[in-house]
Amino acid sequence: MSTQDGELSTSRDTHLAEAEGAVLRADDLIAGYLPGVNILNRADLYCREGELVGIIGPNGAGKSTLLKALFGLVKVHSGTVTLRGEEITNLRADALVTKGLGFVPQTNNVFPSLTIAENLQMGCYQAPQKYAERFDFVASIFPALAQRRSQRAGSLSGGERQMVAMGRALMMEPSVLLLDEPSAGLSPALQDEVFVQTRAINKAGVSVIMVEQNAARCLQICDRGYVLDQGRNAYTAKGQDLANDPKVIELYLGTLAGRHNK
Ligand SMILES: Nc1ncnc2c1ncn2[C@@H]1O[C@H](COP(=O)(O)OP(=O)(O)OP(=O)(O)O)[C@@H](O)[C@H]1O
Ligand SMILES: [Mg+2]
């Protein structure tokens, strides 16, 4: 399968048909921060129940903007976001959390002056009765957090902070989790851990949409991937097919990353 024969460049109609019944979908999104400046230019995306979907693409492509648009943090000018068939376009983030959407932003994703336990409590402030049960789930994915629950998040390493941020988003029992570059800034060993943990979260029944700078690794573990470029989908296919595609390797992964995927 290669981009030369066009199989990876799924047409909008095909994509639309495949999106039928998806747990979360975004159709034809145009969105941006400033009037008249669109960052998303007709972006489409869907995630099926239980899927792990990866989004890769160059810096500035609009990957973070797409996640923020799904989570009500960037104004969607046109197009729709739908969760389990219900339109949720431009709803506020707190309303989306109660509907089962979780989001871990790319930066500033913990409260540094609060302890790990307090950060996790903040995660379920809308349903504090869930705390004990959800804490056990989070500890099953991130045992290190349970051991150090009284430590202030500001004194943690980058990898540990990332666990707190992901743990906090899991406290409300999301059915769909949006992760923005969870492996950014981490050592290769810690990046591996994040990918394993993300897979574990997904295996526990959470649908995951992850934006990743480690594109090769992301495409290895995800069920399906999107390449976003200039605010719109360039390619969509199974993660492994994207990872092995000569055009995607040349444009987005580099020859070295391509070799590693063989
Ligand atoms: N708060 C903001 N106000 C105005 N423009 C913004 C804002 N945030 C991002 N942008 C612009 O939107 C475009 C897309 O940014 P975005 O952060 O979505 O890219 P990205 O694909 O996530 O990039 P990266 O790989 O560097 O994280 C960029 O041109 C950026 O300058
Ligand atoms: Mg980003």
Coordinates of C-alpha atoms and ligand atoms in Angstrom, one line a residue:
M1 CA 0.0 0.0 0.0
S2 CA 1.4 3.4 -0.9
T3 CA 0.4 7.0 -1.4
Q4 CA 1.3 6.7 -5.1
D5 CA -1.7 4.6 -5.7
G6 CA -3.8 6.8 -3.5
E7 CA -4.9 4.2 -1.1
L8 CA -3.8 6.2 2.0
S9 CA -5.4 9.4 0.9
T10 CA -8.8 8.3 2.0
S11 CA -11.4 10.4 0.2
R12 CA -13.7 12.6 2.4
D13 CA -16.7 10.4 1.3
T14 CA -15.0 7.2 2.4
H15 CA -13.9 8.7 5.6
L16 CA -17.4 10.0 6.3
A17 CA -18.8 6.5 5.7
E18 CA -16.2 4.9 8.0
A19 CA -17.0 7.4 10.7
E20 CA -20.6 6.1 11.0
G21 CA -21.2 4.9 14.6
A22 CA -17.9 6.3 15.9
V23 CA -17.8 7.3 19.6
L24 CA -16.2 10.6 18.8
R25 CA -16.1 12.3 15.5
A26 CA -15.3 15.7 14.1
D27 CA -16.5 16.7 10.6
D28 CA -15.3 19.5 8.5
L29 CA -13.9 21.6 11.3
I30 CA -12.9 25.2 10.7
A31 CA -11.4 26.7 13.8
G32 CA -8.9 29.3 15.0
Y33 CA -7.9 31.7 17.6
L34 CA -8.2 35.0 15.8
P35 CA -10.9 36.4 13.6
G36 CA -10.2 35.6 9.9
V37 CA -7.2 33.3 10.7
N38 CA -8.2 29.7 10.4
I39 CA -5.9 27.1 11.9
L40 CA -8.1 24.1 11.1
N41 CA -9.1 24.0 7.5
R42 CA -11.8 21.4 7.1
A43 CA -10.3 18.8 9.4
D44 CA -12.1 15.5 9.9
L45 CA -11.4 12.8 12.5
Y46 CA -13.2 9.9 14.1
C47 CA -12.5 7.4 16.8
R48 CA -14.3 4.2 17.2
E49 CA -15.1 2.6 20.6
G50 CA -11.9 1.1 22.0
E51 CA -9.7 2.5 19.3
L52 CA -6.3 4.1 19.8
V53 CA -6.0 6.8 17.2
G54 CA -2.7 8.7 16.6
I55 CA -2.3 12.1 15.1
I56 CA 1.1 13.1 13.7
G57 CA 2.3 16.1 11.6
P58 CA 4.8 18.9 11.4
N59 CA 5.1 21.6 14.1
G60 CA 2.3 24.2 13.6
A61 CA 0.1 21.8 11.7
G62 CA -2.7 22.4 14.1
K63 CA -2.6 19.1 16.1
S64 CA -3.0 20.8 19.5
T65 CA -5.6 23.1 18.0
L66 CA -7.6 20.1 16.8
L67 CA -7.6 18.5 20.3
K68 CA -8.5 21.8 21.9
A69 CA -11.4 22.3 19.4
L70 CA -12.7 18.8 20.3
F71 CA -12.5 19.8 24.0
G72 CA -14.2 23.2 23.6
L73 CA -11.1 25.2 24.2
V74 CA -10.8 26.7 20.7
K75 CA -13.9 28.2 19.0
V76 CA -15.2 26.0 16.1
H77 CA -16.4 28.4 13.4
S78 CA -18.0 25.7 11.3
G79 CA -18.3 21.9 11.3
T80 CA -19.4 19.6 14.1
V81 CA -18.0 17.6 16.9
T82 CA -20.2 14.6 17.9
L83 CA -19.9 12.3 21.0
R84 CA -21.9 9.1 20.8
G85 CA -24.3 10.7 18.3
E86 CA -24.8 13.9 20.4
E87 CA -23.5 17.1 19.0
I88 CA -21.1 18.7 21.4
T89 CA -19.5 21.5 19.3
N90 CA -18.3 24.4 21.3
L91 CA -19.6 23.0 24.6
R92 CA -17.6 24.1 27.6
A93 CA -14.8 21.8 28.8
D94 CA -16.4 21.1 32.2
A95 CA -19.6 20.0 30.5
L96 CA -17.6 17.7 28.2
V97 CA -15.9 16.1 31.2
T98 CA -19.2 15.0 32.6
K99 CA -20.1 13.6 29.2
G100 CA -17.1 11.4 29.3
L101 CA -14.3 13.3 27.5
G102 CA -10.9 13.7 29.1
F103 CA -8.0 15.9 28.0
V104 CA -4.4 16.1 28.9
P105 CA -2.9 19.3 27.5
Q106 CA 0.6 19.6 26.0
T107 CA 2.0 21.9 28.6
N108 CA 1.2 23.2 32.1
N109 CA -0.8 20.1 32.8
V110 CA -0.4 19.7 36.6
F111 CA -0.9 22.0 39.6
P112 CA 2.8 22.2 40.8
S113 CA 2.0 23.5 44.3
L114 CA -0.4 20.6 45.0
T115 CA 0.5 17.1 46.0
I116 CA -0.1 14.1 43.7
A117 CA -3.1 13.1 45.7
E118 CA -4.5 16.7 45.6
N119 CA -3.9 16.8 41.8
L120 CA -5.9 13.6 41.4
Q121 CA -8.7 15.0 43.7
M122 CA -8.9 18.0 41.4
G123 CA -9.5 15.6 38.6
C124 CA -12.7 14.4 40.1
Y125 CA -14.0 17.5 41.9
Q126 CA -17.2 17.1 40.0
A127 CA -17.7 13.7 41.5
P128 CA -15.7 13.4 44.7
Q129 CA -17.4 10.2 45.7
K130 CA -15.5 8.5 42.9
Y131 CA -12.1 9.3 44.4
A132 CA -11.2 6.0 46.1
E133 CA -12.3 3.8 43.2
R134 CA -10.7 5.9 40.6
F135 CA -7.5 6.3 42.6
D136 CA -7.2 2.5 42.6
F137 CA -7.6 2.4 38.8
V138 CA -5.0 5.2 38.3
A139 CA -2.6 3.4 40.7
S140 CA -3.0 0.2 38.7
I141 CA -1.7 2.0 35.6
F142 CA 0.8 4.3 37.4
P143 CA 2.0 2.5 40.6
A144 CA 4.6 5.2 41.2
L145 CA 1.9 7.8 41.9
A146 CA 0.4 5.8 44.7
Q147 CA 3.8 5.4 46.4
R148 CA 4.5 9.1 46.3
R149 CA 1.0 10.5 46.7
S150 CA 2.1 13.1 49.3
Q151 CA 4.8 14.6 47.1
R152 CA 4.2 18.0 45.5
A153 CA 3.8 17.8 41.7
G154 CA 6.2 20.7 41.2
S155 CA 9.1 18.6 42.6
L156 CA 8.5 15.7 40.2
S157 CA 10.4 14.8 37.1
G158 CA 8.9 15.4 33.7
G159 CA 7.9 11.8 33.3
E160 CA 6.3 11.7 36.7
R161 CA 4.4 14.9 36.0
Q162 CA 3.1 13.4 32.8
M163 CA 1.8 10.4 34.8
V164 CA 0.0 12.9 37.2
A165 CA -1.6 14.7 34.3
M166 CA -2.8 11.5 32.7
G167 CA -3.9 10.2 36.0
R168 CA -5.9 13.3 36.7
A169 CA -7.7 13.1 33.4
L170 CA -8.6 9.5 34.2
M171 CA -10.2 10.3 37.6
M172 CA -13.5 11.2 35.9
E173 CA -13.6 7.8 34.1
P174 CA -13.5 9.2 30.6
S175 CA -14.7 7.0 27.7
V176 CA -12.5 9.0 25.3
L177 CA -9.2 10.4 26.4
L178 CA -7.4 13.1 24.3
L179 CA -3.6 13.2 24.9
D180 CA -1.4 16.0 23.5
E181 CA 2.2 14.8 23.1
P182 CA 2.5 12.7 26.3
S183 CA 6.1 11.7 25.4
A184 CA 7.4 15.2 24.7
G185 CA 10.6 16.1 26.6
L186 CA 11.1 12.6 28.0
S187 CA 14.1 10.3 27.7
P188 CA 13.7 7.4 25.2
A189 CA 13.2 5.0 28.1
L190 CA 10.5 7.2 29.7
Q191 CA 8.9 7.7 26.3
D192 CA 8.6 3.9 26.0
E193 CA 6.9 3.8 29.4
V194 CA 4.4 6.4 28.4
F195 CA 3.5 4.4 25.2
V196 CA 3.1 1.3 27.3
Q197 CA 0.9 3.1 29.8
T198 CA -1.2 4.7 27.0
R199 CA -1.7 1.2 25.6
A200 CA -2.7 -0.1 29.0
I201 CA -5.3 2.7 29.4
N202 CA -6.6 1.8 26.0
K203 CA -6.7 -1.9 26.8
A204 CA -8.7 -1.0 30.0
G205 CA -11.5 0.2 27.7
V206 CA -10.8 3.9 27.2
S207 CA -10.8 5.1 23.6
V208 CA -7.7 7.2 23.0
I209 CA -6.8 10.0 20.6
M210 CA -3.1 10.9 21.0
V211 CA -1.1 13.6 19.3
E212 CA 2.6 12.6 19.2
Q213 CA 5.9 14.1 18.2
N214 CA 7.5 10.6 18.3
A215 CA 5.6 9.8 15.1
A216 CA 7.3 6.5 14.4
R217 CA 6.5 5.0 17.9
C218 CA 3.0 6.5 17.8
L219 CA 2.2 4.8 14.5
Q220 CA 3.6 1.5 15.8
I221 CA 1.1 1.4 18.7
C222 CA -2.0 3.0 17.3
D223 CA -4.8 1.2 15.5
R224 CA -5.2 4.1 13.1
G225 CA -3.3 7.2 12.4
Y226 CA -3.9 10.6 10.8
V227 CA -1.3 12.9 9.3
L228 CA -2.3 16.5 9.8
D229 CA -0.8 19.1 7.7
Q230 CA -1.8 22.8 7.5
G231 CA -5.0 22.2 9.5
R232 CA -6.3 19.4 7.4
N233 CA -5.9 15.6 7.0
A234 CA -3.2 14.7 4.6
Y235 CA -3.3 10.9 5.1
T236 CA -5.4 8.5 7.1
A237 CA -4.7 4.7 7.4
K238 CA -3.8 1.9 9.8
G239 CA -0.9 3.0 11.9
Q240 CA 1.5 0.4 10.5
D241 CA 0.5 1.2 6.9
L242 CA 1.3 4.9 7.5
A243 CA 4.6 4.0 9.2
N244 CA 5.7 1.9 6.2
D245 CA 4.5 4.3 3.5
P246 CA 7.3 5.8 1.5
K247 CA 5.7 9.2 1.1
V248 CA 4.8 9.5 4.8
I249 CA 8.3 8.4 5.7
E250 CA 9.9 10.9 3.4
L251 CA 7.7 13.8 4.4
Y252 CA 7.0 13.2 8.1
L253 CA 9.1 10.4 9.6
G254 CA 12.5 10.8 8.0
T255 CA 14.5 7.9 6.5
L256 CA 15.9 6.8 9.9
A257 CA 12.5 6.5 11.5
G258 CA 11.3 4.5 8.4
R259 CA 14.1 2.0 8.8
H260 CA 13.3 1.5 12.4
N261 CA 9.8 0.6 11.5
K262 CA 10.8 -2.3 9.2
Ligands
LIG1 N1 -3.3 30.7 21.6 C1 -3.0 30.9 20.3 N2 -3.3 32.1 19.7 C2 -3.0 32.4 18.4 N3 -2.5 31.5 17.6 C3 -2.2 30.3 18.1 C4 -2.4 29.9 19.5 N4 -2.0 28.7 19.7 C5 -1.5 28.2 18.5 N5 -1.6 29.2 17.6 C6 -1.2 29.0 16.1 O1 -1.9 27.9 15.5 C7 -1.1 27.2 14.7 C8 -1.1 25.7 15.0 O2 -0.6 25.5 16.3 P1 -0.8 24.2 17.1 O3 -0.3 24.4 18.5 O4 -2.1 23.6 17.0 O5 0.2 23.3 16.3 P2 0.8 21.8 16.6 O6 0.6 21.0 15.4 O7 0.2 21.3 17.9 O8 2.4 22.1 16.7 P3 3.5 21.5 17.7 O9 3.9 20.2 17.0 O10 4.6 22.5 17.7 O11 2.9 21.2 19.0 C9 0.3 27.8 14.8 O12 0.6 28.6 13.7 C10 0.3 28.6 16.1 O13 1.1 29.7 16.0
MG2 MG 1.1 20.9 19.7

